[in-house]
Amino acid sequence: DAGVIQSPRHEVTEMGQEVTLRCKPISGHDYLFWYRQTMMRGLELLIYFNNNVPIDDSGMPEDRFSAKMPNASFSTLKIQPSEPRDSAVYFCASRTGTANSPLHFGNGTRLTVT
Amino acid sequence: DAKTTQPPSMDCAEGRAANLPCNHSTISGNEYVYWYRQIHSQGPQYIIHGLKNNETNEMASLIITEDRKSSTLILPHATLRDTAVYYCIVRVGGNTDKLIFGTGTRLQVFP
């Protein structure tokens, strides 16, 4: 079991550029979550999917953020255009559909927007 | 979901038991208590969860008071690798959708 895999591990970009973060969930997991972590706001849930369908995107900060899950083994979080305040660590997590199953997190993508 | 209150930081000597408290005085009857931890630069890691009975696994024990208004996570023999931020979360059982993380307790294990 390779765990949840995120790429890239680090991303540095200039303000106004498009940024795409990628996530491969654990095989067989039905749920996928995107979180963002900053010193000021802690861990925030942005959006989650069930069986590739977005269920709740109320945490997405604004229209510049979008997330997709084209299939069960891949998801992307895109920021266009990026801004310095988007600088954070972005985590992807997945879990099975079994009640009370734990979340498994990836090691995150550290995004720096200059 | 019920809110939780945790001390911002704690220290523990290596080899001793670390007891991390959590208050959740507004917890409802169908809400579970979950514990996760986050070691520096890594994603959060699941530790344990429970409803009203005490629980134990290979990582830790969870003690929930009879009135369910508070709980304690116990690491029986803390090691330096247990230094992390520990999050206590309450959530309705079944689906753990929208787990909301608070600020947690920063546990420092010292030699």
Coordinates of C-alpha atoms in Angstrom, one line a residue:
Chain A
D1 CA 0.0 0.0 0.0
A2 CA 1.7 3.2 -1.2
G3 CA -0.6 5.5 0.6
V4 CA -2.0 8.7 -0.7
I5 CA 0.4 10.2 -3.2
Q6 CA 0.6 13.9 -3.9
S7 CA 2.6 15.8 -6.4
P8 CA 4.5 18.0 -6.6
R9 CA 6.0 18.0 -3.1
H10 CA 6.9 21.7 -3.4
E11 CA 5.7 24.3 -5.8
V12 CA 6.9 27.9 -6.2
T13 CA 5.1 30.1 -8.6
E14 CA 4.6 33.8 -9.4
M15 CA 1.4 35.6 -8.7
G16 CA -1.1 35.3 -11.6
Q17 CA 0.2 31.9 -12.7
E18 CA -2.0 28.8 -12.8
V19 CA -1.1 26.0 -10.3
T20 CA -2.3 22.4 -10.5
L21 CA -1.9 20.1 -7.5
R22 CA -2.3 16.4 -8.0
C23 CA -3.5 13.5 -5.8
K24 CA -3.7 9.7 -6.2
P25 CA -5.8 8.2 -3.5
I26 CA -5.4 4.8 -2.0
S27 CA -6.9 2.2 -4.3
G28 CA -10.4 1.2 -3.3
H29 CA -11.1 4.3 -1.3
D30 CA -14.4 5.9 -2.2
Y31 CA -13.9 9.3 -0.6
L32 CA -11.3 12.0 -1.4
F33 CA -10.7 15.2 0.5
W34 CA -8.7 18.3 -0.1
Y35 CA -7.5 20.3 2.9
R36 CA -5.4 23.4 3.2
Q37 CA -3.2 24.3 6.1
T38 CA -1.8 27.6 7.1
M39 CA -0.4 29.0 10.4
M40 CA -3.2 31.5 10.7
R41 CA -6.2 29.2 9.8
G42 CA -5.0 25.7 10.6
L43 CA -6.4 22.8 8.7
E44 CA -9.3 23.7 6.5
L45 CA -11.5 21.4 4.5
L46 CA -11.8 22.7 0.9
I47 CA -13.8 20.1 -0.9
Y48 CA -14.6 16.4 -0.9
F49 CA -15.7 13.8 -3.4
N50 CA -17.6 10.5 -3.1
N51 CA -17.2 8.1 -6.0
N52 CA -15.7 10.8 -8.1
V53 CA -18.6 13.2 -7.5
P54 CA -18.1 16.5 -5.6
I55 CA -20.3 16.4 -2.5
D56 CA -19.4 19.6 -0.7
D57 CA -17.3 22.4 -2.0
S58 CA -18.4 25.0 0.6
G59 CA -14.8 25.3 1.8
M60 CA -13.4 26.4 -1.5
P61 CA -12.3 30.0 -0.9
E62 CA -13.3 31.5 -4.2
D63 CA -13.8 30.9 -7.9
R64 CA -10.1 30.9 -8.5
F65 CA -10.1 27.4 -6.9
S66 CA -11.4 24.4 -8.7
A67 CA -11.1 20.6 -8.1
K68 CA -11.8 17.7 -10.3
M69 CA -11.8 13.9 -10.0
P70 CA -12.0 12.4 -13.5
N71 CA -11.6 8.9 -12.2
A72 CA -11.2 6.9 -9.0
S73 CA -7.5 7.1 -9.0
F74 CA -6.8 10.8 -9.7
S75 CA -7.8 14.2 -8.5
T76 CA -6.6 17.7 -9.2
L77 CA -6.9 21.0 -7.3
K78 CA -6.3 24.0 -9.6
I79 CA -5.8 27.6 -8.7
Q80 CA -6.1 30.2 -11.5
P81 CA -4.8 32.9 -11.1
S82 CA -2.8 32.2 -8.0
E83 CA -2.2 34.9 -5.3
P84 CA 0.4 35.2 -2.5
R85 CA -2.4 34.5 0.1
D86 CA -2.8 31.0 -1.5
S87 CA 0.6 30.1 -0.1
A88 CA -0.1 27.1 2.2
V89 CA 0.4 23.3 2.5
Y90 CA -2.3 21.5 0.6
F91 CA -3.2 18.0 1.7
C92 CA -5.2 15.3 0.0
A93 CA -6.8 12.5 2.0
S94 CA -8.9 9.4 1.2
R95 CA -10.9 6.8 3.0
T96 CA -13.1 3.8 2.3
G97 CA -16.9 4.0 2.4
T98 CA -17.1 1.9 5.6
A99 CA -18.6 3.8 8.5
N100 CA -16.1 5.4 10.8
S101 CA -13.2 4.5 8.5
P102 CA -10.2 6.8 9.2
L103 CA -8.8 9.4 6.8
H104 CA -5.4 8.6 5.2
F105 CA -3.5 11.8 4.4
G106 CA -0.8 12.3 1.8
N107 CA 2.3 14.3 2.8
G108 CA 1.1 17.4 1.2
T109 CA 2.2 20.0 -1.4
R110 CA 3.8 23.1 -0.1
L111 CA 2.8 26.0 -2.3
T112 CA 4.6 29.3 -2.3
V113 CA 3.2 32.1 -4.5
T114 CA 5.5 35.1 -4.8
Chain B
D1 CA -20.7 19.1 15.5
A2 CA -19.6 19.6 19.1
K3 CA -16.6 21.8 19.7
T4 CA -13.6 20.6 21.5
T5 CA -11.1 22.3 23.9
Q6 CA -7.5 21.1 24.2
P7 CA -4.5 22.6 26.0
P8 CA -2.3 24.3 23.5
S9 CA 0.9 22.5 24.6
M10 CA 2.2 19.7 26.9
D11 CA 5.5 18.2 27.8
C12 CA 6.3 14.6 28.5
A13 CA 9.5 12.7 29.5
E14 CA 10.5 9.9 27.2
G15 CA 9.3 6.6 28.4
R16 CA 6.6 8.1 30.6
A17 CA 2.9 8.0 29.8
A18 CA 1.5 11.0 27.9
N19 CA -2.1 11.9 28.9
L20 CA -3.7 14.4 26.5
P21 CA -7.1 15.8 27.6
C22 CA -10.0 17.0 25.5
N23 CA -13.2 18.7 26.6
H24 CA -16.3 18.2 24.5
S25 CA -19.1 19.2 26.9
T26 CA -21.7 19.7 24.1
I27 CA -21.2 16.3 22.6
S28 CA -24.3 14.6 21.4
G29 CA -25.3 11.0 21.9
N30 CA -24.4 9.9 18.4
E31 CA -21.1 11.8 18.1
Y32 CA -17.8 9.9 18.1
V33 CA -14.5 11.2 19.5
Y34 CA -11.6 10.9 17.0
W35 CA -7.9 11.5 17.6
Y36 CA -5.4 12.3 14.9
R37 CA -1.8 13.6 15.2
Q38 CA 0.4 15.5 12.9
I39 CA 4.2 15.1 13.0
H40 CA 6.1 18.1 11.6
S41 CA 5.9 18.3 7.8
Q42 CA 3.7 15.3 7.4
G43 CA 0.0 14.8 6.8
P44 CA -2.3 14.1 9.8
Q45 CA -2.3 10.5 11.0
Y46 CA -5.3 8.6 12.5
I47 CA -4.8 7.3 16.0
I48 CA -8.0 6.1 17.5
H49 CA -11.7 6.8 17.9
G50 CA -14.6 5.8 20.2
L51 CA -18.2 6.5 21.2
K52 CA -18.6 5.8 24.9
N53 CA -16.5 2.8 25.7
N54 CA -12.8 3.0 26.4
E55 CA -10.7 1.9 23.3
T56 CA -7.2 0.6 22.9
N57 CA -5.1 -0.1 19.9
E58 CA -1.4 -0.5 19.1
M59 CA -0.8 3.2 19.2
A60 CA -2.8 4.5 22.1
S61 CA -5.7 4.2 24.6
L62 CA -8.8 6.4 24.6
I63 CA -10.6 7.0 27.9
I64 CA -14.0 8.6 27.7
T65 CA -15.8 9.8 30.8
E66 CA -19.1 8.3 31.7
D67 CA -20.9 11.6 30.9
R68 CA -18.9 11.7 27.6
K69 CA -18.1 15.4 28.2
S70 CA -14.4 14.8 28.1
S71 CA -11.8 12.2 27.1
T72 CA -8.1 11.5 27.4
L73 CA -5.7 10.1 24.9
I74 CA -3.0 8.0 26.5
L75 CA 0.3 7.2 24.9
P76 CA 1.6 4.6 27.4
H77 CA 5.3 4.9 26.8
A78 CA 6.1 8.1 24.9
T79 CA 9.0 8.3 22.6
L80 CA 10.7 11.2 20.9
R81 CA 8.9 10.2 17.7
D82 CA 5.6 11.0 19.4
T83 CA 6.4 14.7 19.4
A84 CA 3.5 16.1 17.3
V85 CA 0.3 18.1 17.3
Y86 CA -2.6 16.0 18.6
Y87 CA -6.1 16.8 17.4
C88 CA -9.3 15.8 19.2
I89 CA -12.4 15.9 17.0
V90 CA -16.0 15.0 17.6
R91 CA -18.2 14.0 14.7
V92 CA -21.4 12.2 14.1
G93 CA -20.7 8.5 13.5
G94 CA -21.1 6.7 10.2
N95 CA -19.5 9.0 7.7
T96 CA -16.4 10.9 8.8
D97 CA -17.1 13.5 6.1
K98 CA -16.1 17.0 7.0
L99 CA -13.8 16.2 9.8
I100 CA -13.1 19.7 11.3
F101 CA -9.7 20.1 12.9
G102 CA -9.1 22.5 15.7
T103 CA -5.8 23.9 16.9
G104 CA -4.8 20.7 18.8
T105 CA -2.2 20.1 21.5
R106 CA 1.4 20.3 20.7
L107 CA 3.1 17.5 22.6
Q108 CA 6.8 17.8 23.2
V109 CA 8.5 14.6 24.3
F110 CA 11.9 15.3 25.8
P111 CA 14.8 12.9 26.6

